[in-house]
CSV table of C-alpha atoms and ligand atoms in Angstrom, one decimal:
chain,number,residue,atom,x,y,z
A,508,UNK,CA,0.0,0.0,0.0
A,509,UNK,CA,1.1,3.3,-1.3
A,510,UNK,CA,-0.4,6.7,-1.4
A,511,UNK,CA,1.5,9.4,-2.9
A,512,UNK,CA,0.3,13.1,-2.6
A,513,UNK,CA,1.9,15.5,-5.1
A,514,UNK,CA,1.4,18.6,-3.8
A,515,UNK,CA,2.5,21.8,-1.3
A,516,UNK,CA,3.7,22.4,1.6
A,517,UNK,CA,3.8,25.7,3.9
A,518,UNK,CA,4.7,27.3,7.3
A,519,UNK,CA,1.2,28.3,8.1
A,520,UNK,CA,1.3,31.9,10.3
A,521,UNK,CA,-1.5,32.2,11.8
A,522,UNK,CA,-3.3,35.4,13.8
A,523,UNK,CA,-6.4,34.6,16.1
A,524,UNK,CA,-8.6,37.8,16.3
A,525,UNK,CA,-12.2,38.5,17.5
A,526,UNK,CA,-12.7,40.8,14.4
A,527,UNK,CA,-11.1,41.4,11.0
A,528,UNK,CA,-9.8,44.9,10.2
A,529,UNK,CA,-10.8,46.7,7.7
A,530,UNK,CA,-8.5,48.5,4.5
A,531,UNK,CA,-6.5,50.8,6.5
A,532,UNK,CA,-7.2,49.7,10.3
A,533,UNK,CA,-5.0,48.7,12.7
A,534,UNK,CA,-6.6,46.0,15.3
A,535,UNK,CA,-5.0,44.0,18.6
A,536,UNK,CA,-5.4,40.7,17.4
A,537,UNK,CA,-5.6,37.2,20.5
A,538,UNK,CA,-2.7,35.3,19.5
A,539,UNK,CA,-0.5,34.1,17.6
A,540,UNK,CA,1.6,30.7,16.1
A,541,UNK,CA,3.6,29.4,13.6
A,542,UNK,CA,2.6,26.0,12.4
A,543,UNK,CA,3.4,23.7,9.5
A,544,UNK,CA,0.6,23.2,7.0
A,545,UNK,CA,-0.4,23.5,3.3
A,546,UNK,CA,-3.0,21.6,2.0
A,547,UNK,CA,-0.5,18.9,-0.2
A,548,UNK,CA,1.3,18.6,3.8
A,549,UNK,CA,-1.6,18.5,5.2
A,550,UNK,CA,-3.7,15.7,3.8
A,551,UNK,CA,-0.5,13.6,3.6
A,552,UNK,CA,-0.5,13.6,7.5
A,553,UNK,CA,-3.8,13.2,7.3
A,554,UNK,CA,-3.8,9.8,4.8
A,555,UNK,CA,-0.4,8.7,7.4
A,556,UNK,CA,-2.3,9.1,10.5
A,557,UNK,CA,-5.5,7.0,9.1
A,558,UNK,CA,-2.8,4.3,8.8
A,559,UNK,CA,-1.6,4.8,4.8
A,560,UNK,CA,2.6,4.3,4.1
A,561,UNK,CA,2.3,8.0,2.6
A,562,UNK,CA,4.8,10.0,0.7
A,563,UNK,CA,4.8,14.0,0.0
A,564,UNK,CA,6.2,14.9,-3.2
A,565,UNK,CA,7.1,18.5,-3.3
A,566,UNK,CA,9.5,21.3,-2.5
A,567,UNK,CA,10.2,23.3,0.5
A,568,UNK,CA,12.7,26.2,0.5
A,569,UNK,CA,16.4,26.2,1.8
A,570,UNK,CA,15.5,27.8,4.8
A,571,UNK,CA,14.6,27.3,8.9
A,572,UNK,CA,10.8,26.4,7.3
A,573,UNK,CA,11.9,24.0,4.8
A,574,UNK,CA,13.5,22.1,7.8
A,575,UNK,CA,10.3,22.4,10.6
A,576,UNK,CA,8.4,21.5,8.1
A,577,UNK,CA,10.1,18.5,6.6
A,578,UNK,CA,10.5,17.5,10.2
A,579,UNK,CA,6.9,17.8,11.3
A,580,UNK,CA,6.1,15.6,8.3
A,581,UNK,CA,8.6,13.0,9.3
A,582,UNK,CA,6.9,13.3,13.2
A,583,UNK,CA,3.5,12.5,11.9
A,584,UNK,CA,4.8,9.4,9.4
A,585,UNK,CA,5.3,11.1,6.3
A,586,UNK,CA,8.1,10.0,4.0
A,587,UNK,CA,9.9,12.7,2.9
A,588,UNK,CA,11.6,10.9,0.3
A,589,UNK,CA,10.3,12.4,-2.3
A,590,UNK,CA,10.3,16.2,-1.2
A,591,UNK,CA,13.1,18.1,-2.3
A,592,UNK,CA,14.7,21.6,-0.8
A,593,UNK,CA,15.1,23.9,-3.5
A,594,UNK,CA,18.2,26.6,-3.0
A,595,UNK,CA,17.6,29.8,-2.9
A,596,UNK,CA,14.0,29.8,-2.5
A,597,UNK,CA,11.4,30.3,0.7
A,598,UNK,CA,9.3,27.8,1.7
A,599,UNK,CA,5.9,27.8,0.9
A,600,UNK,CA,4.7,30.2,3.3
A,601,UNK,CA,0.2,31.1,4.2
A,602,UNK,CA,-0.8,34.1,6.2
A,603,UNK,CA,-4.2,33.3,7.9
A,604,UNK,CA,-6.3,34.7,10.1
A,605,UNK,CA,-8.8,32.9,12.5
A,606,UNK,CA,-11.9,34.9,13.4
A,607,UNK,CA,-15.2,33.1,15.1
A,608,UNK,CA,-13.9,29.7,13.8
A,609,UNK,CA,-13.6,30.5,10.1
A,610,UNK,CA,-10.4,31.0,8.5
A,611,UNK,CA,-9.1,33.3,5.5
A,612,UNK,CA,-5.5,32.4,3.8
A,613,UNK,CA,-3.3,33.8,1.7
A,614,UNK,CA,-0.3,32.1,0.0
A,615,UNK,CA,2.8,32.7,-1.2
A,616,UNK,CA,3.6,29.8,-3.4
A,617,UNK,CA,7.4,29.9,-2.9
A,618,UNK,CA,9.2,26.4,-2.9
A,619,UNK,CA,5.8,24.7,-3.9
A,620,UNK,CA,5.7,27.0,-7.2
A,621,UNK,CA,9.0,25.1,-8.9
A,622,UNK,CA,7.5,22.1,-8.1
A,623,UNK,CA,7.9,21.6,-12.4
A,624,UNK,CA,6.0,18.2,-15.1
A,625,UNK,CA,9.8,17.4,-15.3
A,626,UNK,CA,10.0,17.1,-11.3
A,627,UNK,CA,6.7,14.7,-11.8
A,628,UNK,CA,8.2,12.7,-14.6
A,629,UNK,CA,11.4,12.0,-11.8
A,630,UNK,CA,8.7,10.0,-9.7
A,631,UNK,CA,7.4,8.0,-12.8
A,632,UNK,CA,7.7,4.4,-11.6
A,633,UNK,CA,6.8,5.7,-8.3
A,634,UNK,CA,3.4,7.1,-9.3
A,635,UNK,CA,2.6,4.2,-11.7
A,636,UNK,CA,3.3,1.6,-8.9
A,637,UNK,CA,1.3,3.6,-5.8
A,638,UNK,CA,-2.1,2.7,-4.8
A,639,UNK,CA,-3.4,6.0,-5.2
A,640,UNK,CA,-2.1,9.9,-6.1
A,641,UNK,CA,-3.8,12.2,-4.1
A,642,UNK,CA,-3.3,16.5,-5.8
A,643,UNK,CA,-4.7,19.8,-4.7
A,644,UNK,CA,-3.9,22.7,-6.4
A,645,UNK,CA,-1.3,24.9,-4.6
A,646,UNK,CA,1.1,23.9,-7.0
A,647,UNK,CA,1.8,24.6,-10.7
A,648,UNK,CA,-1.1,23.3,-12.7
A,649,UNK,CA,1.6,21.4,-15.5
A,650,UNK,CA,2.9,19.8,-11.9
A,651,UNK,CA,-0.1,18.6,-11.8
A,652,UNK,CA,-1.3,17.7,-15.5
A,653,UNK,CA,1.4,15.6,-15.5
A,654,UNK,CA,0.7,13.5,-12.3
A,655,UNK,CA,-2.8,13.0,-13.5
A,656,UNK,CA,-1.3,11.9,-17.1
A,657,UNK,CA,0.9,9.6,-15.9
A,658,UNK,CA,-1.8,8.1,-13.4
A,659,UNK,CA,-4.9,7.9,-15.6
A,660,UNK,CA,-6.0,4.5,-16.1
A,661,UNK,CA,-3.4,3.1,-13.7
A,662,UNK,CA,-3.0,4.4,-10.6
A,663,UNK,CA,-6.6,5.9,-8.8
A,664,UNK,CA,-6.2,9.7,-8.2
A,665,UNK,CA,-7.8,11.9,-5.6
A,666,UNK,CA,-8.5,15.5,-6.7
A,667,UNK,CA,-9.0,18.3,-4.0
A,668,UNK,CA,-9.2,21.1,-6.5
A,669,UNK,CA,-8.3,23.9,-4.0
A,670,UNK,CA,-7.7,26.9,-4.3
A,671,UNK,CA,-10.1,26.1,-7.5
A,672,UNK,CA,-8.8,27.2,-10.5
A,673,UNK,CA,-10.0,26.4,-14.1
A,674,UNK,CA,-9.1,22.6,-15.5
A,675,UNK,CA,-9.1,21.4,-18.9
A,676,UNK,CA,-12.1,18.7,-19.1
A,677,UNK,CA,-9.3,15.9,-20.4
A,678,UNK,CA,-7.6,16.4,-17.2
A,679,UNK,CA,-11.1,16.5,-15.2
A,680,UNK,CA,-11.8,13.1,-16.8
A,681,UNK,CA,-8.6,11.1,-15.7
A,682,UNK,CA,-9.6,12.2,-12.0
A,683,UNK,CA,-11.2,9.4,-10.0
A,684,UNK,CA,-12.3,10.9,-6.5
A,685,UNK,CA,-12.7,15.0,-6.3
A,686,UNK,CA,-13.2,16.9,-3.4
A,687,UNK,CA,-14.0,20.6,-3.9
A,688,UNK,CA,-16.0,22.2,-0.8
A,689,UNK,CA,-19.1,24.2,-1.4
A,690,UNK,CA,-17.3,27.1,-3.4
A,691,UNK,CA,-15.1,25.0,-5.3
A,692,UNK,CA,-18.2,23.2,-7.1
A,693,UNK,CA,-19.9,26.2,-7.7
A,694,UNK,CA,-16.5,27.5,-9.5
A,695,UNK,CA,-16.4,24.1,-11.5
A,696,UNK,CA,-20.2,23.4,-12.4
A,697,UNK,CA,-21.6,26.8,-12.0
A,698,UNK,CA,-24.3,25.4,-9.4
A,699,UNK,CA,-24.9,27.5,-6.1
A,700,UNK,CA,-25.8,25.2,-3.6
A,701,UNK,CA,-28.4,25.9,-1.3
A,702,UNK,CA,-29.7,22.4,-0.5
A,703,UNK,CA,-29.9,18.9,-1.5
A,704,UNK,CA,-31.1,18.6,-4.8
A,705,UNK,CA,-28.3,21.4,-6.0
A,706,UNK,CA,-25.6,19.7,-4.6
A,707,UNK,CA,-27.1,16.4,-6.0
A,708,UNK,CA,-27.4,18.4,-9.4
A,709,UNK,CA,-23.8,19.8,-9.4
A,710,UNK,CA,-22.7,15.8,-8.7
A,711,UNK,CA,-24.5,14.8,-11.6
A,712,UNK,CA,-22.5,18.0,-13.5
A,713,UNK,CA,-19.3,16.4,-12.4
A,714,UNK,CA,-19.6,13.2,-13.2
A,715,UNK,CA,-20.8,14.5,-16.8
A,716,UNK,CA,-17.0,15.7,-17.0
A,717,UNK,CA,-15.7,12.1,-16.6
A,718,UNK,CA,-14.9,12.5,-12.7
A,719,UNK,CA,-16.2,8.7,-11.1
A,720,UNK,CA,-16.7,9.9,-7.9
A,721,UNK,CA,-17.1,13.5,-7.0
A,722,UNK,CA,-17.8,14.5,-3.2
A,723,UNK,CA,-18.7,17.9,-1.9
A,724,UNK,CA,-18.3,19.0,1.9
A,725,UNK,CA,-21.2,21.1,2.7
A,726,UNK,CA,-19.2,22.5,6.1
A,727,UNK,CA,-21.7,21.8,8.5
A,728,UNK,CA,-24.3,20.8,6.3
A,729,UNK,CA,-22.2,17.7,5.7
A,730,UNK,CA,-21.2,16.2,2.8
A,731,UNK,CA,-23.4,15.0,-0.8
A,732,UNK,CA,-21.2,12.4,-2.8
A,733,UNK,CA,-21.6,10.1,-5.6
A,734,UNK,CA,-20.7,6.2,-4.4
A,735,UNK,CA,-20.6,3.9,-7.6
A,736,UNK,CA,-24.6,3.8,-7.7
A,737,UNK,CA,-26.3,6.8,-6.3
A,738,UNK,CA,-26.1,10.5,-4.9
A,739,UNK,CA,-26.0,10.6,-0.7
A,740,UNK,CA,-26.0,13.6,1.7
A,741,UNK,CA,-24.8,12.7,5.0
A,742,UNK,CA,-25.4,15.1,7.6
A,743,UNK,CA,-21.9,16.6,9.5
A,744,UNK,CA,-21.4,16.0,12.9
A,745,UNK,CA,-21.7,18.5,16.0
A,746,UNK,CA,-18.6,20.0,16.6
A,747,UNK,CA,-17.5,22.4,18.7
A,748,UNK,CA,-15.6,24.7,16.3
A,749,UNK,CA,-13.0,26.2,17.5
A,750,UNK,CA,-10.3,26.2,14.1
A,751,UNK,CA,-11.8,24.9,10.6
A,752,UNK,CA,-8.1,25.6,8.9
A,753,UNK,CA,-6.9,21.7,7.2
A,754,UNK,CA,-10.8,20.2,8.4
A,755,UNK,CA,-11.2,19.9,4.0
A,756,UNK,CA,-7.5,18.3,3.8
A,757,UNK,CA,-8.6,16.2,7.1
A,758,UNK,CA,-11.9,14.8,5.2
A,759,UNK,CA,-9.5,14.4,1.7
A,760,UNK,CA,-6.3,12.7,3.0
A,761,UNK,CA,-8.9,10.4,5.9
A,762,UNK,CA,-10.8,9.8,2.3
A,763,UNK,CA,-7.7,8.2,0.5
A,764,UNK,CA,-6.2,6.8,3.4
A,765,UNK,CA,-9.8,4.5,4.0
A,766,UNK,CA,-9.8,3.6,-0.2
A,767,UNK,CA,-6.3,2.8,0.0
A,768,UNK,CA,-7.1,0.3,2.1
A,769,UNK,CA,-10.2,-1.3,0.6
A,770,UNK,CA,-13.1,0.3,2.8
A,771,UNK,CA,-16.3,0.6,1.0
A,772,UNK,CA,-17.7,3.8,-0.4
A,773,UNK,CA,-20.1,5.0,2.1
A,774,UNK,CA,-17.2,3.3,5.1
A,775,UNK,CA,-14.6,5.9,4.1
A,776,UNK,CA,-16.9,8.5,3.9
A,777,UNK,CA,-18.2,8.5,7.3
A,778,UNK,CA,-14.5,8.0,9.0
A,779,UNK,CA,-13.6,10.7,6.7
A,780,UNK,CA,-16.7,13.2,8.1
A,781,UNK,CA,-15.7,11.6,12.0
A,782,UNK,CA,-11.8,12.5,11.3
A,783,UNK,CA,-13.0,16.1,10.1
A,784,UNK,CA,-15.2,16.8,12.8
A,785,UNK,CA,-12.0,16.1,15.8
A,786,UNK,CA,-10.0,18.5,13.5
A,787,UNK,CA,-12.0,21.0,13.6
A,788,UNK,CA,-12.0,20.8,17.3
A,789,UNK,CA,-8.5,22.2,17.6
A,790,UNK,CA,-6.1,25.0,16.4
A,791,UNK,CA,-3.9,24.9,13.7
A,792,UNK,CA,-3.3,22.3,10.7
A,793,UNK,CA,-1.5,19.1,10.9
A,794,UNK,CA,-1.4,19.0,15.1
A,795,UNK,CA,-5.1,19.3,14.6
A,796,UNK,CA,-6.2,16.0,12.6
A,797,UNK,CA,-6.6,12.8,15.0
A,798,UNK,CA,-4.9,9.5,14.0
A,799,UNK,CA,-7.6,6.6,13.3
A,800,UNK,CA,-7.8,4.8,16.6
A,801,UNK,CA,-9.1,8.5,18.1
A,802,UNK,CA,-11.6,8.4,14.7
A,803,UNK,CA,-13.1,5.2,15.6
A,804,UNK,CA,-13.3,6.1,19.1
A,805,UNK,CA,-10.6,3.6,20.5
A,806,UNK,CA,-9.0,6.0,22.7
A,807,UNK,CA,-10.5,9.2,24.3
A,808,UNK,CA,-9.8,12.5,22.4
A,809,UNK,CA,-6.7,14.5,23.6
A,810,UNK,CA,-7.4,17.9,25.5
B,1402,RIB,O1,-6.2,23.9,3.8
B,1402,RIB,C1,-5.5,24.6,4.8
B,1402,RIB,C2,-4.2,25.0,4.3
B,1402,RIB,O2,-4.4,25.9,3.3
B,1402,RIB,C3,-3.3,25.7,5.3
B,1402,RIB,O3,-2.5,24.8,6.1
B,1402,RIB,C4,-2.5,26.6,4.5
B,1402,RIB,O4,-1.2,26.3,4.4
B,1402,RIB,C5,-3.2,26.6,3.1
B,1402,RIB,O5,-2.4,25.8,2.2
């Protein structure tokens, strides 16, 4: 068993505040930390905790980042085999701010932007022989073209198209499982949803593009998915929210993770919605998701 995620990694920096300011306005914010994240990083912690041999394939910078986070990914079972420190570049680096439980990022690509399709192609025999290739989209779109290419038709891949940005139909139809959130399936099917039957709707949409199995989280209105033979909404979990930063990379890398290793549809859904709910219980990214014996309530949640 082997799942590979191609994708970015960051030093998330991240400003707790009651309020956001406006253009112009200074404001006292509640706190502050540094801690590693980025979505690719992310759900690979996510897909080792659940139990998956997982490797990150990627580039951090030549710098005190590059190193916490490569170590961090090492700490939760990552491989970092495959992830490279380019010199004389920053890491990957996302400013965010978390107000009232929500969270708003912004990136600065660094390291993860010369992840290159001639990088990919290094990984060929890698790729072709995993059991999955999970992407997101925080790295350059040939990057991850050519992961998809080399993939299609051989090894499954996992989609989380975030931060969504427009894809070529030929490359939407080599994707097996996609995971955009509410906002990312209104930006690739052009459906606002408001309740069931749109979210059912933009599935259909999806699938009309070649995707096999497209699943939406609805945030706390759960999550509507295709599973081989019809639509389902499952209803999200109570959660006390305190952080909802990686709760989408939680739900995506826990997805994987349960495939990988031969769980049923509708199985890996609801682990995947359990895993996502913990998350969201605690600050920050990667510290935040709960390994699988947590999930399936085998030992009592921490703090
Ligand atoms: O999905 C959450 C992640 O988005 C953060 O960890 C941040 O690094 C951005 O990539």
């Amino acid at each position: 068993m082997k799942l590979i995620v191609v994708g970015s990694a960051n030093m998330d920096m991240v400003m707790t505040t009651e309020r956001v300011p406006e253009a112009g306005e200074t404001l006292h914010g509640t706190g502050f930390f540094l801690s590693p994240g980025g979505k690719g990083a992310n759900q690979a912690v996510a897909g080792a905790k659940m139990g998956a041999p997982t490797w990150l394939l990627g580039k951090v910078g030549d710098d005190i980042f590059g190193q916490s986070i490569s170590a961090n990914l090492a700490r939760h079972g990552v491989s970092t085999d495959y992830l490279t420190a380019e010199p004389g570049v920053s890491s990957g680096v996302a400013a965010i701010t978390v107000c009232g439980g929500n969270n708003r990022i912004i990136l600065a690509g660094g390291a993860n932007d010369k992840v290159t399709p001639e990088y990919v192609d290094g990984f060929r025999e890698e790729i072709l022989s995993a059991s999955a290739v999970m992407l997101q989209l925080e790295i350059p779109l040939p990057a991850v073209y050519r992961a998809v290419e080399l993939a299609k038709g051989r090894t499954p891949v996992f989609l989380n198209p975030a931060p969504a940005v427009p894809i070529d139909d030929s490359v939407l139809d080599g994707v097996d499982y996609f995971t955009p959130n509410e906002i990312e399936a209104r930006f690739y099917t052009g459906i606002q949803i408001r309740g069931t039957e749109e979210a059912f709707a933009a599935l259909d949409r999806l699938r009309a593009k070649g995707i096999r199995f497209p699943l939406i989280t609805l945030g706390d209105k759960g999550v509507a998915y295709f599973n081989g033979s019809r639509n389902v909404h499952k209803m999200s979990l109570p959660a006390e929210v305190v952080d909802t930063t990686a709760a989408g990379d939680t739900f995506s890398g826990t997805l994987a993770a349960m495939i990988v290793a031969g769980k049923p549809m509708d199985e890996a859904v609801d682990i995947a919605q359990r895993a996502a709910a913990i998350a969201v219980t605690r600050p920050g990214a990667q510290d935040s998701i709960p390994v699988l014996a947590e999930v399936l309530g085998e030992n009592p949640p921490r703090g």
